[in-house]
Amino acid sequence: MRSIPPTSLDLQTFEVSLGEALFARLRWESSRLGMQWRTAKLKRLSSRLLGSPGLDELLSEAGEALGTPEAAFEPHDYLHLVPQEIRRSLGQYMTPSPIARYILRAAGHRAEGGILDATFCDPACGSGVFLIEAVRTYLSALKQAVIPIEEWYPRVRAHFVGIDVDPIACLYARFNLSVLLAPAVLSWMAANPRRLPEPLPIEQKDTLSCLAIELGRSGLLESQVVEPALASAFDFVVGNPPYRKLGQMSPELRRAFAGSIYGHPNAYGMFLHAGIEMLRPGGHLGFIVPRSMLSGLYFQNLRRMIEEQTWLEEVSIFADRKRIFSRVLQGTMILVFSKRRREDCEKKEDRPVKTAIVRSIPELENGGPGHVLAPASQVTRRLNGTTVWFVSDRERTYSLLDKIVGRHPLLGSPAIACPAKTGPIVWNRVKPFLRRGGGDGILPLVWATDVGRFRFSFGSAGDSRPAFLADNQATERLATCGPSLLVQRVTADEQARRIVAGLARFQVPRRYFVENHLNVLQPSPRAPVALEFLLGVLSSDVVEFMFRSMNGNTQVSATELNLLPIPRGKFESEIADLVGRMAESRPAERKDLELDLNERVARAYGLSGSELGFLRKVLRETPVPGESRRDD
């Protein structure tokens, strides 16, 4: 294939390069099959398959032959030529083929699965990784059914659709599929010598906008009808949707997806909603998506929609955030569900859900990860009216969560009355009022770096961050008054602890500001609870275990903290006393005190010593190959 300069994204450059490579492949394939076709006709065929009229006149005969068998063919991609900032803005990442193959199998798209008449769509197809694997599986099914090869290409055209907003992505998808289908295309031409085949339905469209138009078609003119039809049209919707926040949305788009939108919509969440609309009853969806939807506030309506309109079938989390997509740090998971039939939408059937932790991509090809079959009610749990999804690869985790979640009031409930809130200071909005030193009319400003585990050290960032903020008309309503428990908002799976909390302590009672990378907890005067007790509980192994089972991103949000169960009762004073002693202890004493703290918190939750030992063992496991173990 002709070398394409990385800075050039000219469509015609790609068309000529891919056209020459496809022409060379068709020429090589026709020779292998003993077919004699004129050069001009093979060039016209290349032009037709790529959907590029007139391209044949620009093609030379210098293309590389791509002489690999269909079974070994790997799709070509162009994203390595696109600047990373553009890829990131569009949310474009190429899915590794082993992941695509696994998702297809998990969704039931298998050669032995009766898929000959099934319809398939990848609504954000990119360069066609999922389509290649799906069509390859479909060709195996056609072989098993002894369907003549000259019928394969029209069957593929009738049953597969790819859609992408990027014209270069569509071009590459057509090229990849045409290379894979070259023997079938040439065999069809041998049976129809006076005709050229129509290109595959790889549509350059905006899936979300097209579906929104179709769903609101009652007021459309005939000329506005969208083709191909998308709503309730497919037995399989499979792919890797874009991951990006959406800005301004058209009224039509917001109306069509109102059922799943909450707050700031993300493209992948809307594609999940679109997938539900595109499926026929009983159809299957398989996506790789970010893990942020497990418990994130902005996805609560989407989770409810999935629970009410589908049967959840698999949720498998990738433990590794670093090696799934090239040069991208992104926590991801595999999500598979089937669309309920209308008569099933009111059913409360507690079907089993497969859950797993995938620790490497090769694991997907070696029999797949070790799955657990858990009842849907243990995976999708409703806490204070909000559903949160819990994912583990151990059955015992779910029985422990039954004890932890089901028997205790939530942090945000009136029984605890100490709801978490996000720190109100966004530093760049108050930049003119930041100060390096204190004085009259100036208050301390607490940053996330000031808070460690059981630690508060004001001004720990040194000169890198101003430690004070002017108390004036613009900022006075943002001040915090009185004691508070502060929890870091941004932590990652790779850290030893996700919950990092400390008590804000100043030498004298005073007002102060808290930056928005911290969560602030302050008890209500009407229902006081000791902050030392809450610090001990939130810093415990039990809460760390629960939080890691439900959290899908690097945010420890106030919403998620408020959904944590807190065990009130006879252990409160003991736990608070231990936390106070830890603050005054020497490092050599602290480890024993923390062991004692964890045992008391576990008893407060009603857990046995063996159950505490199990969850501690889970926490010590390595989350990512090659990284150090978590220590206590």
XYZ file of C-alpha atoms in Angstrom:
632
model
C 0.000 0.000 0.000
C 1.259 3.495 -0.801
C 2.821 5.266 2.173
C 0.561 8.084 3.364
C 2.100 11.109 5.089
C 0.924 11.257 8.713
C -0.079 14.903 8.381
C -2.266 14.347 5.334
C -5.848 13.283 5.856
C -6.998 14.079 2.324
C -9.801 11.693 1.378
C -8.709 11.245 -2.238
C -5.199 10.278 -1.104
C -6.694 7.498 0.950
C -9.048 6.485 -1.859
C -6.228 6.095 -4.386
C -3.982 4.250 -1.961
C -6.700 1.825 -0.886
C -8.023 1.486 -4.445
C -4.624 0.357 -5.698
C -4.249 -2.101 -2.814
C -7.729 -3.515 -3.414
C -7.123 -3.785 -7.168
C -3.890 -5.727 -6.453
C -5.775 -8.022 -4.081
C -8.537 -8.700 -6.608
C -5.982 -9.391 -9.323
C -4.095 -11.789 -7.043
C -7.328 -13.498 -5.958
C -8.672 -13.886 -9.485
C -5.373 -15.476 -10.541
C -5.540 -17.854 -7.583
C -9.096 -18.847 -8.517
C -8.178 -19.322 -12.184
C -10.377 -16.438 -13.351
C -9.430 -14.142 -16.213
C -10.589 -10.542 -15.789
C -9.465 -7.522 -17.727
C -7.447 -4.947 -15.789
C -9.986 -2.210 -16.554
C -12.827 -4.271 -15.105
C -10.930 -5.054 -11.907
C -10.211 -1.346 -11.495
C -13.896 -0.517 -11.972
C -14.734 -3.244 -9.467
C -12.323 -1.709 -6.941
C -13.903 1.692 -7.483
C -17.404 0.240 -7.034
C -16.578 -1.704 -3.856
C -15.014 1.359 -2.238
C -18.039 3.476 -3.164
C -15.816 5.950 -5.018
C -17.141 6.644 -8.546
C -14.420 7.515 -11.063
C -11.642 6.227 -8.835
C -10.672 3.583 -11.411
C -9.280 6.283 -13.702
C -6.761 7.316 -11.026
C -5.436 3.861 -10.197
C -1.993 2.627 -11.173
C -0.996 -1.041 -10.989
C 1.645 -0.599 -8.305
C -0.380 -1.746 -5.325
C 0.836 -4.367 -2.869
C -0.825 -7.757 -3.398
C -2.033 -8.385 0.223
C -1.800 -12.097 -0.469
C -3.048 -13.413 2.873
C -5.853 -15.972 3.288
C -9.190 -14.695 4.543
C -8.861 -16.530 7.857
C -5.631 -14.666 8.669
C -6.610 -11.241 7.323
C -6.315 -8.416 9.857
C -8.130 -5.129 9.162
C -6.098 -2.093 8.160
C -6.571 1.036 10.204
C -5.718 4.707 9.734
C -5.945 6.116 13.258
C -2.186 5.942 13.752
C -2.021 8.661 11.081
C -4.420 10.952 12.934
C -2.985 13.360 15.539
C -3.795 12.136 19.033
C -5.627 15.327 19.995
C -8.042 14.815 17.071
C -8.583 11.160 17.998
C -9.260 12.154 21.583
C -11.714 14.913 20.604
C -13.658 12.454 18.445
C -13.415 9.613 20.970
C -11.882 7.304 18.317
C -9.927 4.234 19.414
C -9.341 1.019 17.472
C -10.498 -2.124 19.244
C -7.992 -5.006 19.365
C -9.312 -7.937 17.318
C -9.297 -10.432 20.250
C -11.704 -8.165 22.122
C -13.977 -7.883 19.082
C -14.007 -11.665 18.650
C -14.801 -12.217 22.315
C -17.667 -9.700 22.351
C -19.204 -11.291 19.268
C -19.153 -14.719 20.902
C -20.494 -13.302 24.171
C -23.382 -11.659 22.292
C -24.227 -14.962 20.606
C -22.943 -14.155 17.107
C -21.434 -17.583 16.400
C -21.249 -19.743 13.302
C -23.166 -22.488 15.079
C -25.705 -20.051 16.500
C -28.248 -19.909 13.670
C -27.167 -16.517 12.343
C -27.787 -17.020 8.599
C -30.835 -14.756 8.592
C -29.747 -12.462 11.434
C -29.208 -8.751 10.789
C -26.143 -7.027 12.183
C -25.092 -3.406 12.698
C -22.021 -1.677 14.043
C -23.309 1.881 14.631
C -19.808 3.398 15.008
C -17.873 1.017 12.797
C -14.601 2.899 12.383
C -12.337 0.937 10.050
C -14.438 -2.199 10.481
C -12.802 -4.366 13.164
C -16.110 -5.715 14.485
C -17.583 -6.038 11.001
C -14.566 -8.033 9.793
C -14.867 -10.516 12.656
C -18.655 -10.716 12.331
C -18.536 -11.289 8.571
C -15.771 -13.860 9.003
C -18.035 -15.736 11.437
C -20.944 -15.397 9.008
C -18.874 -16.881 6.158
C -18.116 -19.878 8.373
C -21.841 -20.300 8.955
C -22.473 -20.147 5.191
C -19.823 -22.820 4.615
C -21.369 -25.054 7.266
C -24.776 -24.597 5.610
C -23.249 -25.514 2.198
C -24.390 -22.233 0.631
C -22.684 -21.737 -2.790
C -19.907 -19.140 -2.646
C -21.464 -17.081 -5.435
C -24.375 -16.326 -3.026
C -22.203 -15.139 -0.174
C -21.656 -11.516 -1.163
C -25.357 -10.612 -1.689
C -26.176 -12.328 1.602
C -23.576 -10.252 3.417
C -24.954 -7.096 1.780
C -28.446 -7.997 2.938
C -27.542 -8.716 6.557
C -24.734 -6.325 7.575
C -24.675 -2.545 8.034
C -21.851 -0.328 9.218
C -22.263 3.357 10.084
C -19.702 6.003 10.916
C -19.640 9.783 10.730
C -16.016 9.798 9.521
C -15.700 9.388 5.709
C -12.153 8.015 5.986
C -13.302 5.414 8.508
C -16.066 4.342 6.116
C -13.573 4.090 3.269
C -11.292 1.843 5.320
C -14.233 -0.308 6.441
C -15.288 -0.844 2.805
C -11.692 -1.672 1.876
C -11.217 -4.169 4.719
C -14.480 -5.954 4.009
C -13.799 -6.008 0.267
C -10.402 -7.646 0.844
C -11.999 -10.259 3.109
C -14.820 -10.878 0.634
C -12.709 -10.836 -2.556
C -13.241 -14.556 -3.377
C -16.983 -14.215 -2.798
C -17.181 -11.043 -4.922
C -15.280 -12.611 -7.834
C -17.385 -15.775 -7.638
C -20.549 -13.661 -7.766
C -19.169 -11.855 -10.842
C -18.416 -15.186 -12.507
C -22.104 -16.041 -12.059
C -23.163 -12.550 -13.186
C -20.526 -11.625 -15.813
C -22.302 -8.541 -17.172
C -22.786 -6.812 -13.835
C -20.750 -5.170 -11.120
C -21.832 -5.730 -7.516
C -23.243 -2.949 -5.390
C -20.956 -1.774 -2.548
C -21.603 -2.942 0.970
C -23.917 -0.731 3.076
C -21.215 1.149 4.947
C -22.998 4.426 5.538
C -21.318 7.736 6.267
C -23.926 9.084 8.670
C -24.396 10.248 12.234
C -26.144 7.273 13.839
C -27.586 9.278 16.716
C -29.036 12.023 14.511
C -30.454 9.559 11.987
C -32.107 7.510 14.710
C -33.486 10.658 16.352
C -35.094 11.656 13.047
C -36.531 8.178 12.590
C -37.933 8.002 16.123
C -39.607 11.385 15.613
C -40.776 10.650 12.099
C -44.470 11.439 12.760
C -43.918 14.976 11.487
C -41.549 14.114 8.643
C -42.076 14.644 4.962
C -41.631 11.589 2.747
C -38.348 13.027 1.447
C -36.944 13.070 4.995
C -37.299 9.343 5.660
C -33.941 7.974 6.801
C -32.290 5.066 4.988
C -31.353 2.516 6.045
C -34.048 2.131 8.684
C -32.464 1.720 12.110
C -35.229 1.426 14.709
C -35.985 -2.205 15.688
C -34.088 -3.372 12.596
C -31.268 -5.593 13.910
C -30.710 -8.864 15.698
C -27.201 -7.790 16.714
C -25.816 -4.347 17.534
C -22.135 -4.724 18.335
C -19.186 -2.354 18.462
C -17.074 0.221 20.249
C -18.896 3.580 20.403
C -17.000 6.870 20.744
C -16.104 8.007 24.260
C -16.528 11.759 24.574
C -18.718 14.312 26.291
C -21.260 15.951 24.023
C -21.669 19.692 23.940
C -24.653 21.511 22.531
C -27.340 19.089 21.370
C -30.168 19.710 18.944
C -33.707 19.662 20.386
C -34.478 16.577 18.220
C -31.518 14.694 19.670
C -32.326 15.661 23.239
C -35.972 14.632 22.822
C -35.092 11.276 21.270
C -32.651 10.351 24.047
C -34.367 12.085 26.964
C -35.024 8.737 28.657
C -31.325 8.075 29.269
C -29.828 11.555 29.604
C -28.943 12.933 33.026
C -26.685 15.953 33.348
C -23.847 16.072 30.814
C -24.401 13.328 28.202
C -21.544 11.185 26.928
C -21.576 9.779 23.400
C -21.138 6.175 24.497
C -24.142 6.384 26.803
C -26.303 7.681 23.972
C -25.033 4.914 21.697
C -26.120 2.373 24.306
C -29.583 3.950 24.293
C -29.505 3.931 20.481
C -28.536 0.261 20.524
C -31.631 -0.594 22.552
C -33.792 1.261 20.039
C -32.068 -0.433 17.090
C -32.500 -3.979 18.400
C -35.414 -6.184 17.552
C -37.069 -7.816 20.579
C -34.792 -10.672 21.609
C -31.804 -9.100 19.823
C -28.384 -8.796 21.449
C -26.048 -5.863 22.059
C -22.342 -6.235 22.793
C -20.198 -3.128 23.407
C -16.878 -2.248 24.956
C -17.494 0.915 26.957
C -15.929 2.886 29.827
C -16.490 1.558 33.333
C -17.743 4.957 34.485
C -21.352 3.906 33.942
C -21.241 1.362 36.802
C -22.070 3.946 39.442
C -21.666 7.395 37.860
C -24.428 9.893 38.558
C -24.722 10.939 34.904
C -25.558 7.356 33.882
C -28.271 6.597 36.432
C -31.108 7.011 33.902
C -29.236 4.877 31.378
C -28.717 2.094 33.953
C -32.418 2.173 34.783
C -33.311 1.955 31.075
C -31.018 -1.037 30.585
C -32.506 -2.767 33.634
C -36.106 -2.130 32.550
C -35.848 -2.795 28.809
C -33.170 -5.482 28.551
C -31.934 -8.662 30.180
C -28.427 -7.961 31.397
C -26.226 -10.911 30.364
C -22.559 -10.039 30.947
C -20.467 -7.343 32.589
C -16.728 -8.058 32.396
C -14.293 -5.404 33.610
C -10.772 -4.949 32.270
C -8.441 -4.617 35.253
C -5.799 -3.039 33.025
C -6.456 0.606 32.115
C -3.176 1.039 30.238
C -2.965 -1.645 27.567
C -6.438 -1.902 26.003
C -6.199 1.023 23.580
C -2.878 2.251 22.238
C -1.488 5.292 24.102
C -4.699 5.751 26.079
C -5.370 5.397 29.827
C -9.006 4.290 29.891
C -10.883 1.947 32.209
C -13.194 -0.229 30.110
C -15.630 -3.112 30.348
C -17.547 -5.484 28.124
C -21.329 -5.080 28.328
C -23.752 -7.585 26.809
C -27.543 -7.575 27.039
C -30.602 -8.692 25.100
C -33.675 -6.574 24.431
C -36.789 -7.677 26.262
C -39.957 -8.478 24.396
C -42.834 -6.191 25.211
C -44.592 -8.798 27.345
C -41.405 -9.236 29.417
C -40.847 -5.578 30.310
C -42.853 -5.791 33.544
C -41.302 -9.068 34.666
C -39.109 -9.068 37.785
C -37.335 -12.271 36.812
C -33.968 -12.520 38.568
C -31.919 -13.930 35.697
C -28.233 -14.757 36.203
C -25.582 -12.335 34.930
C -22.033 -13.332 33.977
C -19.420 -11.129 35.629
C -15.632 -11.263 35.432
C -12.404 -9.337 35.864
C -10.293 -9.574 32.688
C -6.607 -9.193 33.504
C -5.145 -9.377 29.989
C -6.266 -9.427 26.365
C -4.721 -12.895 25.704
C -6.997 -14.215 28.449
C -9.936 -13.570 26.121
C -8.536 -15.964 23.532
C -7.613 -18.743 25.947
C -11.089 -19.799 26.942
C -12.060 -16.409 28.306
C -11.855 -15.138 31.895
C -13.250 -17.002 34.859
C -16.858 -15.898 35.078
C -19.232 -15.872 38.001
C -22.964 -16.375 37.500
C -24.716 -14.029 39.923
C -28.417 -13.163 40.132
C -29.172 -9.818 38.493
C -30.393 -8.505 41.856
C -26.883 -8.945 43.286
C -25.228 -7.223 40.339
C -27.695 -4.324 39.991
C -28.561 -3.029 43.450
C -30.870 -0.127 44.189
C -29.491 2.236 46.830
C -31.632 5.186 47.874
C -33.499 5.061 44.553
C -30.302 4.888 42.483
C -29.130 1.666 40.889
C -25.459 0.802 41.206
C -23.791 -2.129 39.419
C -21.358 -4.366 41.307
C -18.905 -6.566 39.408
C -16.669 -9.328 40.735
C -15.151 -12.624 39.639
C -15.933 -14.339 42.969
C -19.289 -15.607 44.166
C -18.392 -14.870 47.767
C -18.075 -11.180 46.975
C -21.787 -10.991 46.246
C -22.783 -12.716 49.502
C -20.564 -10.305 51.429
C -22.132 -7.356 49.632
C -25.543 -8.656 50.743
C -24.420 -8.192 54.342
C -22.665 -4.865 53.821
C -25.265 -3.166 51.629
C -28.552 -4.564 52.829
C -28.492 -3.956 56.581
C -27.216 -0.433 57.202
C -28.321 3.150 56.490
C -26.553 5.098 53.749
C -24.175 7.980 54.397
C -26.513 10.417 52.635
C -29.620 9.271 54.515
C -31.276 11.125 57.466
C -30.105 8.331 59.787
C -26.490 9.443 59.274
C -27.144 13.085 58.326
C -23.622 13.773 57.156
C -23.957 13.983 53.368
C -20.888 14.394 51.197
C -20.626 17.485 49.005
C -18.048 18.521 46.439
C -15.625 21.209 47.571
C -16.977 24.498 46.127
C -13.730 26.198 45.074
C -12.759 25.845 41.400
C -9.337 27.444 41.527
C -9.238 28.969 38.036
C -12.552 30.720 38.664
C -11.150 32.490 41.721
C -7.608 32.905 40.401
C -7.476 36.699 40.993
C -8.186 36.118 44.697
C -5.522 33.457 45.376
C -2.858 34.495 47.898
C 0.514 33.073 48.941
C 0.191 34.182 52.560
C -2.462 34.901 55.170
C -3.634 38.183 56.623
C -6.763 40.212 57.280
C -9.644 39.171 55.044
C -7.767 36.090 53.844
C -8.688 32.474 54.713
C -6.888 29.133 54.300
C -7.496 27.233 51.066
C -7.342 23.430 51.388
C -6.113 21.465 48.360
C -6.361 17.699 47.738
C -2.624 17.404 48.408
C -3.293 18.498 52.004
C -5.283 15.322 52.666
C -3.749 11.886 53.107
C -4.969 8.684 54.679
C -5.839 9.597 58.299
C -3.787 12.751 57.670
C -4.365 16.468 57.231
C -1.384 18.746 56.560
C -2.375 22.250 55.544
C -0.081 23.881 53.004
C 1.688 20.628 52.110
C 1.983 21.618 48.429
C 4.473 24.337 49.335
C 4.968 27.050 46.748
C 3.318 25.060 43.948
C -0.198 26.051 45.069
C -1.323 29.219 46.870
C -2.576 28.177 50.306
C -4.871 31.155 50.910
C -7.850 32.847 49.305
C -9.339 36.283 49.810
C -12.602 36.320 51.740
C -14.661 38.861 49.823
C -18.068 39.341 48.275
C -17.250 36.936 45.448
C -16.016 34.112 47.692
C -17.596 34.457 51.138
C -20.551 32.169 50.394
C -18.126 29.435 49.325
C -16.389 29.174 52.707
C -16.669 26.113 54.962
C -17.163 26.627 58.674
C -16.416 24.149 61.453
C -14.862 20.682 61.492
C -15.115 18.508 58.399
C -14.027 15.182 56.996
C -12.293 15.592 53.629
C -12.066 12.832 50.998
C -9.955 12.999 47.841
C -12.065 12.983 44.685
C -9.475 11.727 42.163
C -7.843 8.372 42.881
C -7.082 5.432 40.589
C -7.301 1.643 40.696
C -3.526 1.408 40.720
C -3.293 3.267 44.032
C -3.158 1.355 47.294
C -6.407 3.020 48.418
C -9.335 4.533 46.560
C -10.777 6.180 49.670
C -8.225 8.672 50.982
C -9.680 10.710 53.854
C -8.530 12.948 56.693
C -10.019 15.355 59.237
C -9.545 19.063 58.599
C -7.762 20.363 61.704
C -6.771 23.972 62.381
C -5.263 25.276 65.595
C -8.257 27.502 66.247
C -11.809 27.201 64.901
C -12.066 29.223 61.725
C -13.647 29.473 58.326
C -11.716 28.056 55.394
C -12.098 27.196 51.715
C -12.052 23.702 50.185
C -10.984 23.087 46.585
C -13.234 20.968 44.341
C -10.873 17.987 44.119
C -12.047 17.160 47.627
C -15.366 15.982 49.023
C -16.549 17.650 52.247
C -18.525 15.843 54.968
C -20.043 17.811 57.852
C -22.587 16.373 60.309
C -25.972 17.967 60.778
C -26.439 19.609 64.219
C -29.749 17.757 64.549
C -28.216 14.301 64.104
C -24.594 14.535 65.167
C -22.231 11.726 64.213
C -18.574 11.676 65.175
C -16.354 12.514 62.216
C -13.655 10.271 63.721
C -16.115 7.367 63.482
C -16.897 8.141 59.847
C -13.187 8.469 59.052
C -12.547 5.029 60.543
C -15.393 3.426 58.588
C -14.595 5.099 55.245
C -10.890 4.224 55.595
C -11.596 0.578 56.429
C -10.938 -2.480 54.297
C -14.678 -3.211 54.217
C -15.569 0.092 52.542
C -12.524 -0.103 50.255
C -13.708 -3.554 49.149
C -17.250 -2.357 48.505
C -16.191 0.812 46.708
C -13.849 -1.019 44.336
C -16.665 -3.441 43.502
C -18.924 -0.659 42.262
C -16.748 2.245 41.121
C -15.770 2.406 37.481
C -13.580 5.482 37.141
C -11.031 7.712 38.837
C -13.684 9.821 40.544
C -14.696 9.295 44.158
C -17.827 11.352 43.756
C -20.002 12.771 46.500
C -22.888 10.801 44.986
C -21.047 7.499 45.422
C -19.935 8.361 48.951
C -23.530 9.105 49.902
C -24.521 5.609 48.730
C -22.100 3.885 51.119
C -23.782 2.031 54.014
C -22.648 3.131 57.490
C -22.991 0.714 60.459
C -24.320 2.730 63.396
C -24.515 1.208 66.861
C -22.390 0.014 69.743
C -19.084 0.121 67.850
C -19.209 3.848 67.054
C -17.355 5.087 70.102
C -14.754 2.318 69.883
C -14.027 3.121 66.242
C -13.863 6.864 66.906
C -11.511 6.263 69.859
C -9.175 4.123 67.714
C -9.007 6.826 65.038
C -8.125 9.397 67.690
C -5.360 7.172 69.026
C -4.011 6.623 65.497
C -3.637 10.371 65.026
C -1.366 10.519 68.101
C 0.467 7.207 67.566
C 3.983 6.520 66.365
C 4.374 4.707 63.003
C 5.377 1.474 64.773
C 2.095 1.444 66.716
C -0.145 2.484 63.859
C -0.222 -0.833 62.005
C -1.572 -2.706 65.028
C -4.129 0.018 65.666
C -5.298 -0.177 62.053
C -5.651 -3.962 62.269
C -7.802 -3.458 65.365
C -9.813 -0.776 63.562
C -10.536 -3.055 60.598
C -11.681 -5.875 62.872
C -14.063 -3.583 64.757
C -15.481 -2.086 61.557
C -16.011 -5.593 60.155
C -17.898 -6.614 63.312
C -19.974 -3.439 63.046
C -21.021 -4.560 59.570
C -21.814 -8.052 60.872
C -18.889 -9.761 59.127
C -16.949 -12.689 60.555
C -13.185 -12.969 60.834
C -13.026 -15.303 57.816
C -15.105 -12.872 55.746
C -12.758 -10.027 56.668
C -9.832 -12.252 55.706
C -11.426 -12.962 52.316
C -12.032 -9.344 51.398
C -8.553 -8.369 52.566
C -7.134 -11.068 50.308
C -9.118 -9.631 47.377
C -7.770 -6.146 48.101
C -4.179 -7.396 48.156
C -4.382 -8.904 44.681
C -2.507 -7.256 41.853
C -4.952 -5.288 39.632
C -2.610 -4.991 36.640
C 0.112 -7.408 35.485
C 3.554 -6.140 36.391
C 2.416 -3.718 39.094
C 3.202 -4.029 42.790
C 0.806 -5.614 45.241
C -1.394 -3.487 47.444
C -0.183 -3.383 51.008
C -2.350 -2.928 54.062
